[in-house]
C-alpha atoms as a printed R data frame, in Angstrom:
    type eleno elety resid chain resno       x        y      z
1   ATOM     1    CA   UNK     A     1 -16.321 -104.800 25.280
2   ATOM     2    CA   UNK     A     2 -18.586 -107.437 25.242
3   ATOM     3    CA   UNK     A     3 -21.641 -107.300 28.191
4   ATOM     4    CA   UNK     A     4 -19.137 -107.601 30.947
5   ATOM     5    CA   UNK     A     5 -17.543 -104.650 29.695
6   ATOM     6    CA   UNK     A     6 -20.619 -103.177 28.852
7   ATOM     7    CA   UNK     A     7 -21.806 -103.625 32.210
8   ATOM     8    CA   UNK     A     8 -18.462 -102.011 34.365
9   ATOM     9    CA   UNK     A     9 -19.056  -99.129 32.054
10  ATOM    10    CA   UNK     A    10 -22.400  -98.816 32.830
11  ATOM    11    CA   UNK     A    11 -21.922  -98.890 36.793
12  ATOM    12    CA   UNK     A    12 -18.361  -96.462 36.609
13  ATOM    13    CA   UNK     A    13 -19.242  -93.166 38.395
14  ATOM    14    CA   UNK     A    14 -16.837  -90.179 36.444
15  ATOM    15    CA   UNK     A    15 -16.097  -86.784 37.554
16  ATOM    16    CA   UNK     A    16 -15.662  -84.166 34.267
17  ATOM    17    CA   UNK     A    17 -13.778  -81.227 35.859
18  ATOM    18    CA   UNK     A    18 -14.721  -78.583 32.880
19  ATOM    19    CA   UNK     A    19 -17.165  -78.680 30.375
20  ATOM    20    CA   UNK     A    20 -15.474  -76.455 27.909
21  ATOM    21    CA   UNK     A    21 -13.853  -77.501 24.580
22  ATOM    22    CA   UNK     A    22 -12.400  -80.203 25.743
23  ATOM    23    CA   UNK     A    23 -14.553  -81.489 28.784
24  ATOM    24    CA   UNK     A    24 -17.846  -81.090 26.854
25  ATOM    25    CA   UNK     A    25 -16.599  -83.946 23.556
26  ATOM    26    CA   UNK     A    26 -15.022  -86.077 26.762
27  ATOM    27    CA   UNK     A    27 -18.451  -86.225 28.494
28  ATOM    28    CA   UNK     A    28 -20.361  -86.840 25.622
29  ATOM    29    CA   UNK     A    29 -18.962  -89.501 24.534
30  ATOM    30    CA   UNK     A    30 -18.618  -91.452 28.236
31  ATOM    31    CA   UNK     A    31 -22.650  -90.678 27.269
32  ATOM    32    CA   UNK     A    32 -22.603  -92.508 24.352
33  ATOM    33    CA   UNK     A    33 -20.163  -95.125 25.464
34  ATOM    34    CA   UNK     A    34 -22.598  -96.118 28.016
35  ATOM    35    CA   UNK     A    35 -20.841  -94.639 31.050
36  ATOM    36    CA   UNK     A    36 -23.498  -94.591 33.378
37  ATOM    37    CA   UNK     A    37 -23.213  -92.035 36.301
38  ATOM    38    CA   UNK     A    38 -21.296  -88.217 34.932
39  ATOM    39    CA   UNK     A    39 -20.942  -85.495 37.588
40  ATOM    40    CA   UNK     A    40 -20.332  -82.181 35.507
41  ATOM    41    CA   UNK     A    41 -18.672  -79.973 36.877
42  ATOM    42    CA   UNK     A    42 -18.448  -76.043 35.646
43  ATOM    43    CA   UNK     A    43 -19.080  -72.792 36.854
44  ATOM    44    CA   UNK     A    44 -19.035  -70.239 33.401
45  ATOM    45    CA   UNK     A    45 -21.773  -70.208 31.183
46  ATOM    46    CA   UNK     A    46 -21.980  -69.779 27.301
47  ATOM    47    CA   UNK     A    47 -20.480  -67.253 25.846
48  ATOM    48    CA   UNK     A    48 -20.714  -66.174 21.940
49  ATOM    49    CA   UNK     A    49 -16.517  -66.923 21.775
50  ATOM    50    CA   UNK     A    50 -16.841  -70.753 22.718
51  ATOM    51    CA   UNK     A    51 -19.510  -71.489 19.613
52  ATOM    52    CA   UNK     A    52 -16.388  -72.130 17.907
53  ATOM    53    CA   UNK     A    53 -15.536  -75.379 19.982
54  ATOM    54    CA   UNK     A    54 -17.405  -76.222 23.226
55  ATOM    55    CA   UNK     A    55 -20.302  -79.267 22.353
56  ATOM    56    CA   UNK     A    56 -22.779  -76.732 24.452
57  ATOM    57    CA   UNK     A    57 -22.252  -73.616 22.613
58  ATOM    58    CA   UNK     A    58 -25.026  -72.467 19.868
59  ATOM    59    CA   UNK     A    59 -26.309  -68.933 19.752
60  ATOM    60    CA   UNK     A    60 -29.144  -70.339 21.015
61  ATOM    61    CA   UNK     A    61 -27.671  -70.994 24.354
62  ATOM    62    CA   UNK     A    62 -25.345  -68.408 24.765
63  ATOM    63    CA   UNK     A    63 -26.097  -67.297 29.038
64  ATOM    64    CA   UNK     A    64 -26.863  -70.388 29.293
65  ATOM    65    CA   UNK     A    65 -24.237  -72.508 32.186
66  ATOM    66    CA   UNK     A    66 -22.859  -75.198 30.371
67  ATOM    67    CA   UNK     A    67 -23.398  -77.641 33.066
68  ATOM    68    CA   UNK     A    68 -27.124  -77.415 32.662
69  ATOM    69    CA   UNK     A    69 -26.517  -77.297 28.672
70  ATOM    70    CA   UNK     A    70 -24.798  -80.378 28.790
71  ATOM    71    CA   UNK     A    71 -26.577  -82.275 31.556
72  ATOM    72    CA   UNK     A    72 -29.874  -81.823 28.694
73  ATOM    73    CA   UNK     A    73 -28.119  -83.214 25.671
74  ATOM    74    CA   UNK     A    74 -26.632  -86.299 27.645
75  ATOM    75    CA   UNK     A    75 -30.157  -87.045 28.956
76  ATOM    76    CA   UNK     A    76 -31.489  -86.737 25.411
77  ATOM    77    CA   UNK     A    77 -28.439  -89.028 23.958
78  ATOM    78    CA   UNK     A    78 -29.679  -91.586 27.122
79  ATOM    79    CA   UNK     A    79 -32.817  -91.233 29.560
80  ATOM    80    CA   UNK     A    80 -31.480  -93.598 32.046
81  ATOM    81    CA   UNK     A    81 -28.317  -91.878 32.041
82  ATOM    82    CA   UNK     A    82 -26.983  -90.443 36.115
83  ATOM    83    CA   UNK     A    83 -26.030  -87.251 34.986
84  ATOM    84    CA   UNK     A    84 -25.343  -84.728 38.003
85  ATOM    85    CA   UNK     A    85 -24.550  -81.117 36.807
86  ATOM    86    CA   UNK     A    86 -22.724  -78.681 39.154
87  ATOM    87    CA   UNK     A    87 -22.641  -74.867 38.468
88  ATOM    88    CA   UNK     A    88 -19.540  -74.563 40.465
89  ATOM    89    CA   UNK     A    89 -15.583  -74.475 40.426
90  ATOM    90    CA   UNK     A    90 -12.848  -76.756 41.661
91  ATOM    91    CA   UNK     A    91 -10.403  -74.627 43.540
92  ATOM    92    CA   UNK     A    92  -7.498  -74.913 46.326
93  ATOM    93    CA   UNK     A    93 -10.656  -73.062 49.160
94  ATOM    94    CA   UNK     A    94 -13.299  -75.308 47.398
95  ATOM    95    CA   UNK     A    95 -12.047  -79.019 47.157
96  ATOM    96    CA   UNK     A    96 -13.336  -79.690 50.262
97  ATOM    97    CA   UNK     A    97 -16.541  -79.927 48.841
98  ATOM    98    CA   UNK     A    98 -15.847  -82.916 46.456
99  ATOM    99    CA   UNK     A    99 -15.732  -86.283 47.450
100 ATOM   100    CA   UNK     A   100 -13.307  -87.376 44.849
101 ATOM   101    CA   UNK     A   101 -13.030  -90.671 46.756
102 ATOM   102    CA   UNK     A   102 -16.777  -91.374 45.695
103 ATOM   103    CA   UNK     A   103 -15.363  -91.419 41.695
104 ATOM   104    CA   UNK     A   104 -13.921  -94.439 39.694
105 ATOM   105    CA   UNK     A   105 -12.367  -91.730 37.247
106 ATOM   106    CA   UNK     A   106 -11.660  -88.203 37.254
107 ATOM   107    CA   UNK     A   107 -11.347  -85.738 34.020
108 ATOM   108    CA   UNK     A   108  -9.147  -83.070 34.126
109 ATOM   109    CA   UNK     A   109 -10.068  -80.599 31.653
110 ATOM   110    CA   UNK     A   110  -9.620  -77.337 34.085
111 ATOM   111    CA   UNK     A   111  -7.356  -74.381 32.432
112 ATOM   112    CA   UNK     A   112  -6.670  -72.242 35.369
113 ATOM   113    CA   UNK     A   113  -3.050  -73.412 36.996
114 ATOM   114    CA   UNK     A   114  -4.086  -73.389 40.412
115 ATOM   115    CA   UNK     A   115  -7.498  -74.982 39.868
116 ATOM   116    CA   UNK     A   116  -5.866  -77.470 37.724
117 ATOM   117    CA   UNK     A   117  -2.790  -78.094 40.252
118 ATOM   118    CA   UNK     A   118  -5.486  -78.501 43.371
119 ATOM   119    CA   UNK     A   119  -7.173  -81.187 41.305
120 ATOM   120    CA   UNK     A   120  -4.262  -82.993 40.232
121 ATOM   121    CA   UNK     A   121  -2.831  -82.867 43.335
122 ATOM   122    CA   UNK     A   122  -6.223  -84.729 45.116
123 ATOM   123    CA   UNK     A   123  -7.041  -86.854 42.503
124 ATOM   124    CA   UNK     A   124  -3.799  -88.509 42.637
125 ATOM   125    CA   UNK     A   125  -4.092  -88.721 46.457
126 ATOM   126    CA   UNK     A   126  -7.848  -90.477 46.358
127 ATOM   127    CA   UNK     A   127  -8.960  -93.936 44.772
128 ATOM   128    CA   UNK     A   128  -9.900  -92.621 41.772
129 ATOM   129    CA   UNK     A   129  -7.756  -92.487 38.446
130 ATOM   130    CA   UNK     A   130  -7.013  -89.280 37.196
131 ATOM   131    CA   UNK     A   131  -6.681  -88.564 33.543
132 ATOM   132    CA   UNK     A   132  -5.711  -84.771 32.311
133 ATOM   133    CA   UNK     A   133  -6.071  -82.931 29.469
134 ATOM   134    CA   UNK     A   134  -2.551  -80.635 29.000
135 ATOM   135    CA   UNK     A   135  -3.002  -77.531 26.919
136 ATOM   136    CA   UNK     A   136  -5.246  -77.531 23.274
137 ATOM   137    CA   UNK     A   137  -4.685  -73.398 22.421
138 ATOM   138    CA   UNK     A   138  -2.420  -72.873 19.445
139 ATOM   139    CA   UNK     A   139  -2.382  -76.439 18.810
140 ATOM   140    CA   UNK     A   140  -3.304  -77.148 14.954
141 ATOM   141    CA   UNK     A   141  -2.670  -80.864 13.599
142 ATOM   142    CA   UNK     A   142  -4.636  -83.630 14.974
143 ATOM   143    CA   UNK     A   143  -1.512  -86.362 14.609
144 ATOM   144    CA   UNK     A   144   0.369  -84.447 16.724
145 ATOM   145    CA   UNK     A   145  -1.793  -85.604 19.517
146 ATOM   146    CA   UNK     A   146  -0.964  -87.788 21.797
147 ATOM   147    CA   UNK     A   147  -0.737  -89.588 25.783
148 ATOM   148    CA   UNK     A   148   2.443  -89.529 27.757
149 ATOM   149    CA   UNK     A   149   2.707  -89.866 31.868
150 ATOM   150    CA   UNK     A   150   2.466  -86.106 33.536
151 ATOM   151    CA   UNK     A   151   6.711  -86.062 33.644
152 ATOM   152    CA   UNK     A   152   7.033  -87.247 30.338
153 ATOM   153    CA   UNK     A   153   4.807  -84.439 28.703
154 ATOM   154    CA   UNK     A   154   7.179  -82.525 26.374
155 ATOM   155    CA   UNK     A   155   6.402  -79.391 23.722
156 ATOM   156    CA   UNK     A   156   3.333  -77.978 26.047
157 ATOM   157    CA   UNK     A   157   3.836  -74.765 27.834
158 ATOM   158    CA   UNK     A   158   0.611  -76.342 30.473
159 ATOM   159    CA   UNK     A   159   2.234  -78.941 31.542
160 ATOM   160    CA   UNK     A   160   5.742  -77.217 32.104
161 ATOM   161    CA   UNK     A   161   4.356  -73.980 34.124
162 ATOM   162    CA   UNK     A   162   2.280  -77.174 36.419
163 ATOM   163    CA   UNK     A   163   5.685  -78.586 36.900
164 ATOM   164    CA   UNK     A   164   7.102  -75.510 38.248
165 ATOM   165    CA   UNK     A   165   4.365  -74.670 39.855
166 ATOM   166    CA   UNK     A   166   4.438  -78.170 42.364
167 ATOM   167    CA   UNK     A   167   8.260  -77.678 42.720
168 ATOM   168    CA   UNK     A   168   7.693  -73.869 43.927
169 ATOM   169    CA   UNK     A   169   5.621  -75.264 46.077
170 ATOM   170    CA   UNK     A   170   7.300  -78.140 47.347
171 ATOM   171    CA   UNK     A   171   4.230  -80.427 46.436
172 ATOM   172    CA   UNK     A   172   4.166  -83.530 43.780
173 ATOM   173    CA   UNK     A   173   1.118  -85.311 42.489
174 ATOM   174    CA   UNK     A   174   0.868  -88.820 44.849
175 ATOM   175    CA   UNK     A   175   1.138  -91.022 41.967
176 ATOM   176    CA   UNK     A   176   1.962  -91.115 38.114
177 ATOM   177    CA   UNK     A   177  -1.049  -90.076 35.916
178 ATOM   178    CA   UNK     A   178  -1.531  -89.995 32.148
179 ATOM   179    CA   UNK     A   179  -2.032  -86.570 30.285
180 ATOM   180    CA   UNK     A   180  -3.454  -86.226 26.593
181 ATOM   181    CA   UNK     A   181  -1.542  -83.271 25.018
182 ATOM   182    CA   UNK     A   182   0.430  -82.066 21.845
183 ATOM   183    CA   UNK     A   183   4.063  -81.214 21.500
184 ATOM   184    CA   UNK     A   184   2.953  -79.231 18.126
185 ATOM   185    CA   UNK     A   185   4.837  -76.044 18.164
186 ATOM   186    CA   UNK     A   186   3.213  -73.469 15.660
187 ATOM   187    CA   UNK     A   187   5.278  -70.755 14.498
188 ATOM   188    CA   UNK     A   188   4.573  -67.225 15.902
189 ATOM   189    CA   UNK     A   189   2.187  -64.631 13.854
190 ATOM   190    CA   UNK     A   190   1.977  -61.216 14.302
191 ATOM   191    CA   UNK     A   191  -1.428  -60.079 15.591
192 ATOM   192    CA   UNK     A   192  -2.722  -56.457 16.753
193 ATOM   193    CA   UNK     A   193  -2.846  -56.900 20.507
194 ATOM   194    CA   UNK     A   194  -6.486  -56.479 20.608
195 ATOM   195    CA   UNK     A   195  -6.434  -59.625 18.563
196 ATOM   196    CA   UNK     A   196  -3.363  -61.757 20.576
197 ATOM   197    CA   UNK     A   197  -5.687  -64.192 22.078
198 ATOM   198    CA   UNK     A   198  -4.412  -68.314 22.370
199 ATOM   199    CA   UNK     A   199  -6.917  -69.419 19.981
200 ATOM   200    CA   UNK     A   200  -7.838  -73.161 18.922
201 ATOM   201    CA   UNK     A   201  -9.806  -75.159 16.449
202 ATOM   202    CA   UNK     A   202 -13.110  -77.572 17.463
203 ATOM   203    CA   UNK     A   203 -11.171  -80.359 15.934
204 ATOM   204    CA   UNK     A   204  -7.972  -79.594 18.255
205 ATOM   205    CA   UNK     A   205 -10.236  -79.886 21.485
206 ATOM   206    CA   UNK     A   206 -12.612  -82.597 20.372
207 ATOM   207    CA   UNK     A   207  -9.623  -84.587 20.191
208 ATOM   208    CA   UNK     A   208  -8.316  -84.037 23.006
209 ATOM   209    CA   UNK     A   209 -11.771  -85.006 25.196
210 ATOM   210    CA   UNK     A   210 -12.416  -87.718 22.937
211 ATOM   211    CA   UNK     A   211  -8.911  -89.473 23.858
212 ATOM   212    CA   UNK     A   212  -9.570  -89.094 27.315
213 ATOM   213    CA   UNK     A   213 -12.704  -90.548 27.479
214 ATOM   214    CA   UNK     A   214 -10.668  -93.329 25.150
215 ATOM   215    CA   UNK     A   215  -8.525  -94.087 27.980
216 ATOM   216    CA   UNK     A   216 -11.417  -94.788 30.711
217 ATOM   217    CA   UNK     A   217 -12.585  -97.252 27.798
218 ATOM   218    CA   UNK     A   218  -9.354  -99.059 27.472
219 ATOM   219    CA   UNK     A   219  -8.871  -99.441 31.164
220 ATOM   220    CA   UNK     A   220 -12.033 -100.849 31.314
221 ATOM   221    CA   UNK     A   221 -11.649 -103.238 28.352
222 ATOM   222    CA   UNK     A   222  -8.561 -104.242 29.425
223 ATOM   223    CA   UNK     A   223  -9.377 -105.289 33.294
């Protein structure tokens, strides 16, 4: 990056929409990356079924709201660090709140559809640049993973359902915007309902966050 790079890095001011399994790796490493001002934003707390992939998740902090989790470890991975952590949600009656505008970059790594739609939709219409993070559940082999423009996204049931969901609704994201996802298609198992859950590995999400965090790198590298 050199110190010029080092420097924009340093000054960028991100937005991580979800601090879950794929958020919490994406925010971590803009914290070790040098990124210098991270707004968290989250409004669950820890629960014992996320120890299995979210960065914040121990049995020590289980009740614990993953904002404030992860606000600690990125001030421990860098004292000077701007780390703002809010215990809240990013929804269609709450977007108001968020200055999006104020943000050089904006993560995406919200599951609900609406939520998710509501953000895409005003990311794409402010000055920031929006990356998204399509679906990680059921998703298995790391090389599957990859970046493709939100229309080009093929294989993930996420990104097909948003799709729908903006032409239902006669809306469409203001401008093109990359998504990290996986076309991996594993085949079905049977599973006692109590069991049917869309389940996913650390090493599925990590992957996911730490490719989007890539991309803020390489635009940065490469202005």
């Amino acid at each position: 990056m050199g110190s010029a790079g080092m420097e924009r890095l340093g000054g960028l001011r991100v937005l991580v929409a979800g601090v879950g399994g794929v958020g919490s790796w994406c925010a971590e490493a803009f914290a070790r990356s040098g990124v210098g001002h991270i707004t968290l934003l989250d409004d669950d707390r820890v629960a014992v079924s996320n120890i299995n992939r979210q960065l914040p998740a121990t049995t020590a902090t289980v009740g614990r709201p993953k904002v404030e989790g992860m606000a600690s470890r990125l001030r421990e991975i860098n004292p000077e660090i701007d780390c703002r952590p809010l215990m809240e949600r990013y929804t269609p009656e709450t977007a108001d709140r968020f200055d999006l505008d104020s943000y050089d970059y904006v993560i995406d790594a919200i599951d609900s559809l609406q939520c998710k739609a509501a953000l895409i939709l005003n990311a794409t219409a402010s000055r920031a640049t929006l990356f998204s993070s399509m679906g990680a559940a059921r998703k298995l082999h790391p090389s599957q993973i990859a970046t493709a423009p939100f229309l080009k996204v093929t294989g993930c049931p996420l990104a097909r359902a948003l799709r729908t969901y903006f032409r239902r609704n006669g809306l469409m994201p203001s401008r093109p915007f990359l998504c990290v996802y996986s076309p991996e298609r594993l085949p079905h198992r049977e599973e006692p309902a109590e069991a049917a859950v869309n389940g996913t590995f650390m090493h599925t999400t990590a992957i996911f966050g730490l490719t989007l965090a890539s991309l803020v790198v390489e635009a940065e590298y490469s202005r």
